[in-house]
Amino acid sequence: DGIPAGAFGTWKEEKKHHWRADIGRELTAVESMKVAERLRIAAELRDRQREQRHQETAESCQQLWEEADPAPEDHPYLRKKQVGGHGSRISKDGKLMLPLFTSTGELSTLQYIAESGKKLFHSGGKAGCCFWWLGDLESGKRVYIAEGYATAASIHEVTGEPVVIAYNAKNLIPVTSSIRTMLPTRELIIVADNDESGT
């Protein structure tokens, strides 16, 4: 429409900025409505494409997960963290594989942990609001919710209680909300990391 505009930001810091070129005048009401409609259509298309990508990734991850072998207890990451495998699996290139499930129990994506401890999610997958758990969620008096696998495994091994893995600090609130809905009367204990960044 001859009015350059855009958006940019960073997911890491959850910042988003919009801009529109100065055309020397305010947009008319009709122009503003047309811009809003174009943005709405573009957002719907983006959301449909993202959902399609998430679905395709989930199907790929399901196949990878089913074909993977259980992680060996002597995997370097498990040895370094001094925890067991607890159902984790091993990728073809030797990375620890951890699943992320939706609140309805569908595999959404995978997290890979290298020997060095570097963590990556499967490209194109949906990790937000997704989680995994160690132990039986239906048993025990309480459920712990931790950020990462090693912390969750340590808690589970010491307490014997079920522990949910949220995978990152940003995911703690939505995952806790899902667990509260699933287990409305259970005591929930959140075990957040105390990162140097202050997160």
CSV table of C-alpha atoms in Angstrom, one decimal:
chain,number,residue,atom,x,y,z
A,1,ASP,CA,0.0,0.0,0.0
A,2,GLY,CA,3.0,2.3,-0.2
A,3,ILE,CA,3.3,2.6,3.6
A,4,PRO,CA,6.3,0.5,4.7
A,5,ALA,CA,5.8,-1.1,8.1
A,6,GLY,CA,7.2,-4.0,10.1
A,7,ALA,CA,8.0,-5.6,13.4
A,8,PHE,CA,11.1,-7.0,15.1
A,9,GLY,CA,12.0,-8.3,18.5
A,10,THR,CA,13.7,-11.0,20.5
A,11,TRP,CA,12.0,-14.1,21.9
A,12,LYS,CA,14.7,-14.5,24.5
A,13,GLU,CA,13.8,-11.2,26.2
A,14,GLU,CA,10.2,-11.3,25.1
A,15,LYS,CA,10.5,-7.9,23.4
A,16,LYS,CA,8.6,-6.9,20.3
A,17,HIS,CA,8.6,-3.6,18.5
A,18,HIS,CA,6.4,-2.3,15.7
A,19,TRP,CA,7.2,0.5,13.3
A,20,ARG,CA,5.5,2.3,10.4
A,21,ALA,CA,7.2,4.8,8.1
A,22,ASP,CA,6.2,8.4,8.5
A,23,ILE,CA,4.2,9.3,5.4
A,24,GLY,CA,3.8,13.0,6.4
A,25,ARG,CA,0.2,12.6,7.7
A,26,GLU,CA,-2.0,10.5,9.9
A,27,LEU,CA,-3.7,7.5,8.3
A,28,THR,CA,-7.4,8.0,7.5
A,29,ALA,CA,-9.9,5.8,9.3
A,30,VAL,CA,-10.4,3.8,6.1
A,31,GLU,CA,-6.7,3.3,5.7
A,32,SER,CA,-6.3,2.3,9.3
A,33,MET,CA,-9.1,-0.3,8.9
A,34,LYS,CA,-7.5,-1.7,5.8
A,35,VAL,CA,-4.1,-2.0,7.6
A,36,ALA,CA,-5.8,-3.7,10.5
A,37,GLU,CA,-7.6,-6.2,8.2
A,38,ARG,CA,-4.4,-7.0,6.3
A,39,LEU,CA,-2.6,-7.6,9.6
A,40,ARG,CA,-5.5,-9.9,10.8
A,41,ILE,CA,-5.3,-11.9,7.6
A,42,ALA,CA,-1.5,-12.2,7.8
A,43,ALA,CA,-1.7,-13.3,11.4
A,44,GLU,CA,-4.3,-16.0,10.6
A,45,LEU,CA,-2.1,-17.3,7.8
A,46,ARG,CA,1.0,-17.3,10.0
A,47,ASP,CA,-0.9,-19.2,12.8
A,48,ARG,CA,-2.2,-21.8,10.3
A,49,GLN,CA,1.3,-22.3,8.9
A,50,ARG,CA,2.8,-22.5,12.4
A,51,GLU,CA,0.2,-25.1,13.5
A,52,GLN,CA,0.9,-27.1,10.3
A,53,ARG,CA,4.7,-27.0,11.0
A,54,HIS,CA,4.1,-28.0,14.6
A,55,GLN,CA,1.9,-31.0,13.5
A,56,GLU,CA,4.5,-32.2,11.0
A,57,THR,CA,7.3,-31.9,13.6
A,58,ALA,CA,5.2,-33.8,16.2
A,59,GLU,CA,4.8,-36.6,13.7
A,60,SER,CA,8.5,-36.7,12.9
A,61,CYS,CA,9.3,-36.6,16.6
A,62,GLN,CA,6.9,-39.5,17.4
A,63,GLN,CA,8.7,-41.7,14.9
A,64,LEU,CA,12.2,-40.7,16.2
A,65,TRP,CA,11.0,-41.4,19.7
A,66,GLU,CA,9.6,-44.8,18.9
A,67,GLU,CA,12.7,-45.9,17.0
A,68,ALA,CA,15.2,-44.7,19.7
A,69,ASP,CA,16.8,-46.9,22.2
A,70,PRO,CA,16.7,-46.3,26.0
A,71,ALA,CA,19.5,-44.0,27.1
A,72,PRO,CA,22.4,-45.9,28.6
A,73,GLU,CA,22.9,-45.2,32.3
A,74,ASP,CA,26.6,-44.3,31.5
A,75,HIS,CA,25.7,-41.5,29.1
A,76,PRO,CA,28.2,-38.7,29.8
A,77,TYR,CA,25.5,-36.2,30.7
A,78,LEU,CA,23.8,-38.6,33.1
A,79,ARG,CA,27.1,-39.4,34.7
A,80,LYS,CA,28.1,-35.8,35.0
A,81,LYS,CA,24.7,-35.0,36.7
A,82,GLN,CA,24.8,-38.2,38.7
A,83,VAL,CA,21.2,-39.1,37.8
A,84,GLY,CA,19.5,-42.1,36.1
A,85,GLY,CA,17.9,-42.2,32.6
A,86,HIS,CA,14.3,-42.6,33.8
A,87,GLY,CA,12.9,-43.5,30.4
A,88,SER,CA,15.0,-41.0,28.4
A,89,ARG,CA,16.3,-42.2,25.1
A,90,ILE,CA,19.3,-41.8,22.9
A,91,SER,CA,19.4,-40.2,19.5
A,92,LYS,CA,21.4,-41.7,16.6
A,93,ASP,CA,24.1,-39.1,17.1
A,94,GLY,CA,24.5,-39.9,20.8
A,95,LYS,CA,22.4,-37.1,22.4
A,96,LEU,CA,20.1,-37.7,25.3
A,97,MET,CA,16.4,-37.4,24.0
A,98,LEU,CA,13.6,-36.2,26.2
A,99,PRO,CA,10.0,-35.9,25.2
A,100,LEU,CA,7.6,-33.0,25.6
A,101,PHE,CA,3.9,-33.8,25.8
A,102,THR,CA,0.8,-31.6,25.6
A,103,SER,CA,-1.6,-31.6,28.5
A,104,THR,CA,-3.7,-34.1,26.5
A,105,GLY,CA,-0.8,-36.6,26.3
A,106,GLU,CA,0.3,-36.1,22.7
A,107,LEU,CA,4.0,-36.0,22.0
A,108,SER,CA,4.7,-32.5,20.7
A,109,THR,CA,8.5,-32.2,20.3
A,110,LEU,CA,11.8,-33.5,21.7
A,111,GLN,CA,14.7,-31.9,23.6
A,112,TYR,CA,18.2,-33.1,22.8
A,113,ILE,CA,21.1,-32.8,25.4
A,114,ALA,CA,24.6,-33.2,24.2
A,115,GLU,CA,27.4,-34.7,26.2
A,116,SER,CA,28.5,-31.1,27.0
A,117,GLY,CA,25.1,-30.3,28.4
A,118,LYS,CA,24.0,-28.1,25.5
A,119,LYS,CA,20.3,-28.3,25.1
A,120,LEU,CA,18.3,-27.9,21.9
A,121,PHE,CA,14.6,-28.5,21.0
A,122,HIS,CA,13.7,-30.2,17.8
A,123,SER,CA,13.4,-27.5,15.1
A,124,GLY,CA,9.8,-26.5,14.3
A,125,GLY,CA,8.3,-28.1,17.4
A,126,LYS,CA,6.0,-26.6,20.0
A,127,ALA,CA,7.6,-26.6,23.4
A,128,GLY,CA,5.5,-23.9,25.1
A,129,CYS,CA,3.0,-25.4,27.7
A,130,CYS,CA,4.5,-28.9,27.1
A,131,PHE,CA,6.1,-31.1,29.7
A,132,TRP,CA,7.3,-34.5,30.8
A,133,TRP,CA,7.2,-36.2,34.1
A,134,LEU,CA,9.1,-38.8,36.1
A,135,GLY,CA,7.2,-41.1,38.4
A,136,ASP,CA,3.4,-41.7,38.6
A,137,LEU,CA,1.4,-38.5,38.6
A,138,GLU,CA,-1.5,-40.3,40.1
A,139,SER,CA,0.4,-41.3,43.3
A,140,GLY,CA,1.9,-39.4,46.2
A,141,LYS,CA,0.8,-36.4,48.2
A,142,ARG,CA,2.6,-33.8,46.1
A,143,VAL,CA,4.0,-33.1,42.7
A,144,TYR,CA,7.3,-31.2,42.2
A,145,ILE,CA,7.7,-29.0,39.1
A,146,ALA,CA,11.3,-28.3,38.0
A,147,GLU,CA,12.8,-26.5,35.1
A,148,GLY,CA,15.3,-29.1,33.7
A,149,TYR,CA,15.8,-32.8,33.5
A,150,ALA,CA,18.7,-33.2,35.9
A,151,THR,CA,17.0,-31.2,38.7
A,152,ALA,CA,13.8,-33.2,38.1
A,153,ALA,CA,15.7,-36.6,38.2
A,154,SER,CA,17.5,-35.6,41.4
A,155,ILE,CA,14.3,-34.7,43.2
A,156,HIS,CA,12.5,-37.8,42.0
A,157,GLU,CA,15.4,-40.0,43.1
A,158,VAL,CA,15.6,-38.4,46.6
A,159,THR,CA,11.9,-38.1,47.3
A,160,GLY,CA,10.3,-40.9,45.2
A,161,GLU,CA,7.6,-38.3,44.4
A,162,PRO,CA,6.4,-37.5,40.8
A,163,VAL,CA,8.3,-34.6,39.2
A,164,VAL,CA,7.2,-32.6,36.2
A,165,ILE,CA,9.8,-31.1,33.9
A,166,ALA,CA,8.9,-27.7,32.5
A,167,TYR,CA,12.1,-27.4,30.5
A,168,ASN,CA,12.7,-23.7,31.1
A,169,ALA,CA,11.7,-20.8,33.4
A,170,LYS,CA,9.3,-19.3,30.9
A,171,ASN,CA,7.3,-22.6,30.8
A,172,LEU,CA,6.9,-22.9,34.6
A,173,ILE,CA,3.7,-20.9,34.8
A,174,PRO,CA,1.8,-22.5,32.0
A,175,VAL,CA,2.9,-26.0,32.9
A,176,THR,CA,2.0,-25.4,36.6
A,177,SER,CA,-1.4,-24.2,35.4
A,178,SER,CA,-1.9,-27.4,33.4
A,179,ILE,CA,-0.8,-29.6,36.3
A,180,ARG,CA,-3.2,-27.8,38.6
A,181,THR,CA,-6.1,-28.4,36.2
A,182,MET,CA,-5.1,-32.1,35.9
A,183,LEU,CA,-4.5,-32.5,39.7
A,184,PRO,CA,-6.7,-29.9,41.4
A,185,THR,CA,-6.2,-31.1,45.0
A,186,ARG,CA,-2.5,-32.1,44.9
A,187,GLU,CA,0.2,-30.1,46.6
A,188,LEU,CA,2.4,-28.5,44.0
A,189,ILE,CA,6.0,-27.5,44.8
A,190,ILE,CA,7.9,-25.4,42.2
A,191,VAL,CA,11.6,-25.9,42.2
A,192,ALA,CA,12.9,-23.0,40.0
A,193,ASP,CA,16.6,-22.5,39.1
A,194,ASN,CA,18.4,-19.6,40.7
A,195,ASP,CA,20.2,-18.4,37.6
A,196,GLU,CA,22.9,-15.8,37.6
A,197,SER,CA,20.9,-13.8,35.1
A,198,GLY,CA,18.2,-13.4,37.7
A,199,THR,CA,15.6,-15.3,35.7
